[in-house]
Short mmCIF file of C-alpha atoms and ligand atoms in Angstrom, two decimals:
data_model
loop_
_atom_site.label_atom_id
_atom_site.label_comp_id
_atom_site.label_asym_id
_atom_site.label_seq_id
_atom_site.Cartn_x
_atom_site.Cartn_y
_atom_site.Cartn_z
CA MET A 1 37.67 8.26 -12.33
CA SER A 2 38.25 6.31 -15.51
CA LEU A 3 37.64 8.04 -18.83
CA LEU A 4 35.25 5.29 -19.86
CA ARG A 5 33.23 5.30 -16.70
CA GLN A 6 30.79 8.13 -17.44
CA PRO A 7 30.10 7.21 -21.13
CA LEU A 8 29.50 3.62 -20.10
CA LEU A 9 27.06 4.64 -17.39
CA LEU A 10 25.23 6.76 -20.00
CA VAL A 11 25.15 3.98 -22.63
CA SER A 12 23.82 1.60 -19.99
CA ARG A 13 20.66 3.73 -19.82
CA SER A 14 19.83 3.01 -23.50
CA GLU A 15 16.81 0.70 -23.79
CA LEU A 16 18.36 -1.03 -26.82
CA VAL A 17 21.55 -1.90 -24.94
CA LYS A 18 19.52 -2.92 -21.92
CA ASN A 19 17.28 -5.28 -23.94
CA LEU A 20 20.26 -6.84 -25.66
CA VAL A 21 22.23 -7.42 -22.49
CA SER A 22 19.33 -8.42 -20.22
CA THR A 23 18.39 -11.31 -22.47
CA MET A 24 21.80 -12.90 -21.90
CA PRO A 25 21.62 -16.03 -19.81
CA ILE A 26 22.96 -15.45 -16.31
CA SER A 27 25.49 -18.18 -16.92
CA ALA A 28 27.21 -16.00 -19.54
CA GLY A 29 30.79 -15.74 -18.25
CA ILE A 30 31.03 -12.14 -17.16
CA VAL A 31 27.55 -11.99 -15.60
CA ASN A 32 28.13 -15.12 -13.60
CA SER A 33 31.43 -13.92 -12.26
CA TYR A 34 29.70 -10.98 -10.52
CA VAL A 35 26.25 -12.49 -9.78
CA PRO A 36 26.04 -16.15 -8.65
CA GLY A 37 22.41 -16.67 -9.71
CA GLU A 38 18.83 -15.46 -9.77
CA SER A 39 17.19 -17.60 -7.04
CA THR A 40 17.21 -17.74 -3.24
CA GLU A 41 18.78 -21.16 -3.56
CA ALA A 42 21.66 -19.85 -5.69
CA ALA A 43 22.27 -17.04 -3.19
CA VAL A 44 22.26 -19.39 -0.21
CA ASP A 45 24.55 -21.87 -2.00
CA ALA A 46 27.08 -19.11 -2.76
CA THR A 47 26.81 -17.95 0.87
CA ARG A 48 27.55 -21.44 2.17
CA VAL A 49 30.73 -21.75 0.10
CA LEU A 50 32.08 -18.44 1.39
CA VAL A 51 31.08 -19.07 5.01
CA ASP A 52 32.76 -22.48 4.88
CA ASN A 53 35.94 -20.59 3.94
CA GLY A 54 35.72 -18.28 6.97
CA LEU A 55 34.12 -15.29 5.21
CA LYS A 56 30.94 -13.42 6.11
CA VAL A 57 28.29 -12.35 3.61
CA THR A 58 25.74 -9.65 2.89
CA LEU A 59 23.06 -10.53 0.33
CA ASP A 60 21.51 -8.03 -2.05
CA PHE A 61 18.33 -9.01 -3.91
CA LEU A 62 18.88 -7.02 -7.10
CA GLY A 63 16.34 -4.49 -8.27
CA GLU A 64 16.32 -0.72 -7.99
CA ASP A 65 14.19 2.26 -9.00
CA THR A 66 11.04 0.22 -8.47
CA LEU A 67 8.07 2.21 -9.71
CA ASP A 68 5.37 -0.29 -8.98
CA GLN A 69 3.96 -1.30 -5.65
CA ALA A 70 3.63 -5.00 -6.52
CA GLN A 71 7.30 -5.19 -7.46
CA ALA A 72 8.31 -3.48 -4.21
CA GLU A 73 6.26 -6.05 -2.29
CA ALA A 74 7.82 -8.91 -4.27
CA THR A 75 11.26 -7.59 -3.30
CA VAL A 76 10.29 -7.56 0.39
CA ALA A 77 9.00 -11.13 0.04
CA ALA A 78 12.29 -12.20 -1.56
CA TYR A 79 14.25 -10.77 1.39
CA VAL A 80 11.96 -12.45 3.93
CA ASP A 81 12.36 -15.73 2.05
CA VAL A 82 16.15 -15.61 1.92
CA LEU A 83 16.38 -14.61 5.60
CA LYS A 84 14.24 -17.62 6.59
CA GLN A 85 16.41 -19.90 4.47
CA LEU A 86 19.61 -18.53 6.02
CA ALA A 87 18.19 -19.29 9.47
CA VAL A 88 17.09 -22.81 8.48
CA ASP A 89 20.55 -23.53 7.05
CA GLY A 90 22.36 -22.17 10.13
CA LEU A 91 23.97 -19.37 8.10
CA ALA A 92 22.27 -16.31 9.62
CA ARG A 93 25.08 -15.62 12.11
CA SER A 94 27.45 -15.13 9.20
CA ALA A 95 25.15 -13.57 6.61
CA GLU A 96 23.05 -10.40 6.65
CA VAL A 97 21.18 -8.53 3.89
CA SER A 98 21.78 -5.23 2.08
CA VAL A 99 18.69 -3.31 0.94
CA LYS A 100 18.25 -0.47 -1.55
CA LEU A 101 15.33 1.70 -0.48
CA SER A 102 14.49 2.40 -4.14
CA ALA A 103 13.89 -1.33 -4.59
CA VAL A 104 11.27 -1.35 -1.84
CA GLY A 105 9.31 1.74 -2.90
CA GLN A 106 11.30 4.94 -2.17
CA ALA A 107 10.87 6.11 -5.78
CA LEU A 108 7.10 5.51 -5.93
CA PRO A 109 5.35 8.72 -6.97
CA GLN A 110 3.18 8.90 -3.85
CA HIS A 111 4.33 8.36 -0.24
CA GLY A 112 7.50 6.64 -1.49
CA ASP A 113 9.54 7.35 1.65
CA LYS A 114 6.78 6.13 3.95
CA ILE A 115 6.22 2.94 1.94
CA ALA A 116 9.96 2.23 1.78
CA LEU A 117 10.25 2.73 5.56
CA GLU A 118 7.45 0.27 6.27
CA HIS A 119 8.92 -2.26 3.84
CA ALA A 120 12.39 -1.85 5.33
CA ARG A 121 10.87 -2.37 8.78
CA THR A 122 9.38 -5.68 7.63
CA ILE A 123 12.81 -6.79 6.39
CA CYS A 124 14.50 -5.66 9.63
CA ARG A 125 11.97 -7.66 11.65
CA ALA A 126 12.59 -10.76 9.51
CA ALA A 127 16.35 -10.26 9.90
CA ARG A 128 16.06 -9.98 13.66
CA ASN A 129 13.88 -13.11 13.80
CA ALA A 130 16.52 -14.92 11.78
CA GLY A 131 19.28 -13.65 14.10
CA THR A 132 20.95 -11.22 11.73
CA THR A 133 20.96 -7.60 10.50
CA VAL A 134 20.17 -5.27 7.59
CA THR A 135 22.37 -2.62 5.97
CA LEU A 136 20.73 0.14 3.89
CA ASP A 137 22.68 0.61 0.67
CA MET A 138 23.23 4.21 -0.45
CA GLU A 139 22.11 5.30 -3.93
CA ASP A 140 22.53 8.57 -5.85
CA HIS A 141 22.89 11.87 -3.99
CA THR A 142 19.26 12.91 -4.49
CA THR A 143 18.29 10.17 -2.03
CA THR A 144 20.99 10.64 0.64
CA ASP A 145 18.92 12.77 3.04
CA ALA A 146 15.85 10.56 2.71
CA THR A 147 17.89 7.40 3.21
CA LEU A 148 19.59 8.78 6.34
CA ALA A 149 16.19 9.91 7.70
CA THR A 150 14.83 6.38 7.13
CA LEU A 151 17.92 4.95 8.84
CA ARG A 152 17.27 7.14 11.90
CA GLU A 153 13.66 5.91 12.08
CA LEU A 154 14.66 2.26 11.67
CA ARG A 155 17.38 2.52 14.30
CA LYS A 156 14.79 3.49 16.92
CA ASP A 157 13.51 -0.10 16.82
CA PHE A 158 16.46 -1.82 15.12
CA PRO A 159 19.64 -0.03 16.29
CA GLU A 160 21.73 -2.73 14.60
CA THR A 161 20.73 -1.45 11.13
CA GLY A 162 23.80 -0.53 9.08
CA ALA A 163 24.34 2.65 7.07
CA VAL A 164 26.41 3.30 3.94
CA LEU A 165 28.33 6.52 3.23
CA GLN A 166 30.05 7.39 -0.06
CA ALA A 167 33.45 9.10 0.14
CA TYR A 168 32.99 10.86 -3.23
CA LEU A 169 30.32 13.16 -1.76
CA HIS A 170 31.54 16.44 -0.24
CA ARG A 171 29.15 15.99 2.70
CA THR A 172 30.38 12.55 3.76
CA GLU A 173 33.12 13.45 6.22
CA ALA A 174 30.49 15.34 8.26
CA ASP A 175 28.07 12.42 7.94
CA CYS A 176 30.80 10.11 9.25
CA ARG A 177 31.16 12.31 12.34
CA SER A 178 27.41 12.14 12.98
CA LEU A 179 27.31 8.37 12.60
CA ALA A 180 30.51 7.38 14.48
CA TYR A 181 28.71 6.57 17.72
CA GLU A 182 28.64 3.37 19.74
CA GLY A 183 26.74 0.53 18.10
CA SER A 184 26.54 2.35 14.75
CA ARG A 185 27.53 0.12 11.85
CA VAL A 186 28.76 2.25 8.93
CA ARG A 187 29.95 0.95 5.57
CA LEU A 188 32.33 3.37 3.86
CA CYS A 189 32.61 3.02 0.07
CA LYS A 190 33.93 5.34 -2.65
CA GLY A 191 30.54 5.64 -4.39
CA ALA A 192 29.26 4.10 -7.61
CA TYR A 193 26.98 6.67 -9.28
CA LYS A 194 27.63 9.44 -11.79
CA GLU A 195 27.43 12.55 -9.63
CA PRO A 196 27.80 16.25 -10.50
CA GLU A 197 30.73 18.42 -9.46
CA SER A 198 28.44 20.46 -7.21
CA VAL A 199 28.09 17.54 -4.78
CA ALA A 200 30.94 15.12 -5.46
CA PHE A 201 34.70 14.97 -5.91
CA GLN A 202 35.47 14.10 -9.53
CA SER A 203 39.10 12.97 -9.57
CA ARG A 204 40.26 9.61 -8.28
CA LEU A 205 42.85 11.37 -6.09
CA ASP A 206 40.27 13.62 -4.41
CA VAL A 207 37.93 10.67 -3.82
CA ASP A 208 40.79 8.66 -2.30
CA LYS A 209 41.83 11.56 -0.05
CA SER A 210 38.25 11.90 1.15
CA TYR A 211 38.08 8.13 1.74
CA VAL A 212 41.12 8.34 4.03
CA ARG A 213 39.72 11.33 5.95
CA CYS A 214 36.45 9.43 6.46
CA LEU A 215 38.31 6.28 7.51
CA LYS A 216 40.11 8.29 10.20
CA VAL A 217 36.82 9.63 11.57
CA LEU A 218 35.19 6.20 11.63
CA LEU A 219 38.16 4.28 13.04
CA ALA A 220 38.80 6.91 15.72
CA GLY A 221 35.09 6.92 16.62
CA GLN A 222 32.96 4.57 18.70
CA GLY A 223 31.04 2.79 15.93
CA TYR A 224 31.68 -0.32 13.87
CA PRO A 225 33.35 0.67 10.56
CA MET A 226 32.80 -1.54 7.51
CA ILE A 227 35.59 -0.76 5.08
CA ALA A 228 34.21 -1.48 1.60
CA SER A 229 36.93 -1.20 -1.02
CA HIS A 230 38.99 -3.40 -3.33
CA ASP A 231 41.66 -0.75 -3.58
CA PRO A 232 44.92 -2.21 -2.19
CA ARG A 233 46.01 1.26 -1.01
CA MET A 234 42.79 1.88 0.93
CA VAL A 235 43.02 -1.58 2.52
CA ALA A 236 46.65 -0.96 3.57
CA ILE A 237 45.86 2.50 4.94
CA ALA A 238 42.83 1.15 6.84
CA SER A 239 44.99 -1.53 8.38
CA SER A 240 47.62 0.92 9.63
CA LEU A 241 44.96 3.37 10.88
CA ALA A 242 43.24 0.53 12.76
CA SER A 243 46.53 -0.12 14.62
CA ARG A 244 47.09 3.59 15.21
CA TYR A 245 43.62 3.96 16.80
CA GLY A 246 44.01 0.76 18.86
CA ARG A 247 41.30 -1.12 17.03
CA ALA A 248 41.36 -4.87 17.64
CA GLN A 249 40.56 -7.24 14.77
CA GLY A 250 36.80 -7.81 14.82
CA SER A 251 36.01 -4.25 15.97
CA TYR A 252 35.73 -3.31 12.26
CA GLU A 253 35.46 -5.32 9.07
CA TYR A 254 36.49 -5.29 5.42
CA GLN A 255 33.90 -5.72 2.70
CA MET A 256 34.33 -6.59 -0.97
CA LEU A 257 32.00 -7.53 -3.81
CA TYR A 258 31.41 -11.11 -4.91
CA GLY A 259 33.90 -12.09 -7.60
CA ILE A 260 36.23 -9.11 -7.13
CA ARG A 261 39.68 -9.87 -5.72
CA PRO A 262 38.60 -13.19 -4.13
CA ASP A 263 42.22 -14.07 -3.29
CA GLU A 264 42.59 -10.85 -1.31
CA GLN A 265 39.30 -11.55 0.49
CA GLN A 266 40.64 -14.93 1.56
CA ARG A 267 44.09 -13.56 2.47
CA LEU A 268 42.56 -10.97 4.82
CA ALA A 269 40.24 -13.54 6.39
CA ASP A 270 43.11 -15.98 6.88
CA SER A 271 45.07 -13.22 8.66
CA GLY A 272 42.29 -12.96 11.25
CA GLU A 273 40.36 -10.02 9.80
CA THR A 274 36.59 -10.06 9.50
CA VAL A 275 35.75 -9.98 5.77
CA ARG A 276 32.24 -9.75 4.40
CA VAL A 277 31.45 -10.47 0.76
CA TYR A 278 28.54 -8.61 -0.85
CA ILE A 279 26.59 -11.09 -2.98
CA PRO A 280 24.08 -9.65 -5.43
CA TYR A 281 21.50 -12.08 -6.82
CA GLY A 282 18.17 -12.03 -8.65
CA HIS A 283 17.05 -11.44 -12.23
CA GLU A 284 17.51 -7.65 -12.17
CA TRP A 285 21.28 -7.81 -12.55
CA TYR A 286 21.65 -5.36 -15.44
CA GLY A 287 22.21 -2.05 -13.55
CA TYR A 288 24.58 -3.72 -11.12
CA LEU A 289 26.64 -5.29 -13.91
CA MET A 290 26.90 -1.96 -15.75
CA ARG A 291 28.26 -0.17 -12.66
CA ARG A 292 30.89 -2.88 -12.20
CA LEU A 293 31.93 -2.70 -15.87
CA ALA A 294 32.12 1.08 -15.69
CA GLU A 295 34.60 0.74 -12.82
CA ARG A 296 36.70 -1.78 -14.70
CA PRO A 297 36.70 -1.10 -18.45
CA GLN A 298 39.40 -3.79 -18.91
CA ASN A 299 36.52 -6.25 -18.51
CA LEU A 300 34.63 -4.68 -21.41
CA SER A 301 36.26 -6.62 -24.25
CA PHE A 302 35.66 -9.88 -22.38
CA PHE A 303 32.05 -8.81 -21.89
CA VAL A 304 31.48 -7.90 -25.57
CA LYS A 305 32.97 -11.24 -26.67
CA SER A 306 30.65 -13.17 -24.35
CA LEU A 307 27.69 -11.10 -25.65
CA ILE A 308 28.49 -11.90 -29.29
CA SER A 309 29.07 -15.61 -28.63
CA LYS A 310 25.63 -15.94 -26.96
CA LYS A 311 23.69 -14.30 -29.79
C1 FAD B 401 30.71 -4.34 -0.04
C2 FAD B 401 30.47 -3.16 -0.92
C3 FAD B 401 29.27 -2.49 -0.85
C4 FAD B 401 29.04 -1.36 -1.63
N1 FAD B 401 27.88 -0.63 -1.46
C5 FAD B 401 27.72 0.50 -2.18
C6 FAD B 401 26.60 1.36 -1.94
O1 FAD B 401 25.72 1.10 -1.11
N2 FAD B 401 26.50 2.50 -2.67
C7 FAD B 401 27.46 2.85 -3.61
O2 FAD B 401 27.34 3.92 -4.23
N3 FAD B 401 28.51 2.05 -3.85
C8 FAD B 401 28.66 0.89 -3.17
N4 FAD B 401 29.76 0.11 -3.41
C9 FAD B 401 30.60 0.36 -4.61
C10 FAD B 401 31.71 1.34 -4.33
O3 FAD B 401 31.16 2.62 -4.10
C11 FAD B 401 32.69 1.42 -5.52
O4 FAD B 401 31.99 1.80 -6.65
C12 FAD B 401 33.43 0.13 -5.80
O5 FAD B 401 33.68 -0.60 -4.64
C13 FAD B 401 34.77 0.42 -6.50
O6 FAD B 401 35.59 1.19 -5.66
P1 FAD B 401 36.90 0.60 -4.92
O7 FAD B 401 36.96 1.21 -3.57
O8 FAD B 401 36.84 -0.87 -4.92
O9 FAD B 401 38.14 1.17 -5.67
P2 FAD B 401 38.56 1.36 -7.18
O10 FAD B 401 39.53 2.48 -7.15
O11 FAD B 401 37.37 1.46 -8.09
O12 FAD B 401 39.29 -0.02 -7.51
C14 FAD B 401 40.49 -0.42 -6.90
C15 FAD B 401 40.97 -1.74 -7.46
O13 FAD B 401 40.01 -2.76 -7.20
C16 FAD B 401 39.92 -3.66 -8.30
N5 FAD B 401 38.56 -3.56 -8.87
C17 FAD B 401 37.68 -2.57 -8.65
N6 FAD B 401 36.52 -2.78 -9.32
C18 FAD B 401 36.69 -3.92 -10.01
C19 FAD B 401 35.86 -4.67 -10.88
N7 FAD B 401 34.62 -4.24 -11.18
N8 FAD B 401 36.35 -5.81 -11.42
C20 FAD B 401 37.60 -6.24 -11.10
N9 FAD B 401 38.43 -5.56 -10.26
C21 FAD B 401 38.00 -4.43 -9.73
C22 FAD B 401 40.99 -3.24 -9.25
O14 FAD B 401 42.17 -3.92 -8.92
C23 FAD B 401 41.13 -1.76 -8.96
O15 FAD B 401 42.38 -1.25 -9.33
C24 FAD B 401 30.04 -0.97 -2.59
C25 FAD B 401 31.24 -1.65 -2.66
C26 FAD B 401 31.49 -2.72 -1.85
C27 FAD B 401 32.81 -3.40 -1.92
#
């Protein structure tokens, strides 16, 4: 992990920094390169451009750690709205949604898990009506068990619901084994949160080794692996493992974030691979932006310059 990653994630929690950065217009260079806009319309427009180029999409209405019921409900309404719009525009076959349970009530002080489950169910129903699917994003390790329990409940009625597992957690190889069954869509990522040594690998090498072990389990299994990484080595290893396990193109997919390695996204799609781009949108872009900057401190000087020039 980069030396700057953990300090940056800590600084990002400062209210002062948050107020300063959140008042930047979304069009400020660095923000806009990771988040196409704040509205449903902006999200659907960005989706259309990618789909026209042969890519698939998953949309994330930004917002996490919601501690108020009204905000959780507003998030559900935003998902229902975007799903309807995708259907109207004929994009729902190529675009699904990604949902953070903490954005729909998981962190509420009372009955959070139950409220989040009901809200997620509403989104799953809207997705099915639109002709598409939902994937539950994975957040920090304190929520892993609850998120997987919610996934199990949702899959009783909506077996197409996707899961996310994070290779940096010690437990994940075992979770991959449990979820590598037929029809099970599983996104494998490295993991984006600051996690303690007791639960997570800390060095880049150990995380990468775990990622490869998990890839083997998922690609050898019966499910539908969604390989979420920008790392050229992980993409190359996934490709050779897919051949080794006799996986045809389309029986798994690659996923990358909006604005990160777009040329590689297009190259993979042009070579016949299924590639899905994760598009975050909405006004709550601060936490998302900070995690991306923490992963890529080279972008920091660019970011600070754009901050100063807007003030
Ligand atoms: C589709 C998708 C969904 C995700 N969902 C989740 C989730 O639910 N929960 C979760 O914890 N994490 C999630 N993540 C984030 C993930 O866990 C990692 O934090 C993130 O993808 C960086 O890891 P990496 O595999 O790309 O490799 P890294 O080793 O971080 O990066 C490899 C290379 O990718 C390029 N790169 C990486 N990041 C950037 C950047 N910010 N800007 C420019 N170039 C960059 C660089 O060339 C870098 O050398 C998701 C990632 C993707 C792609």
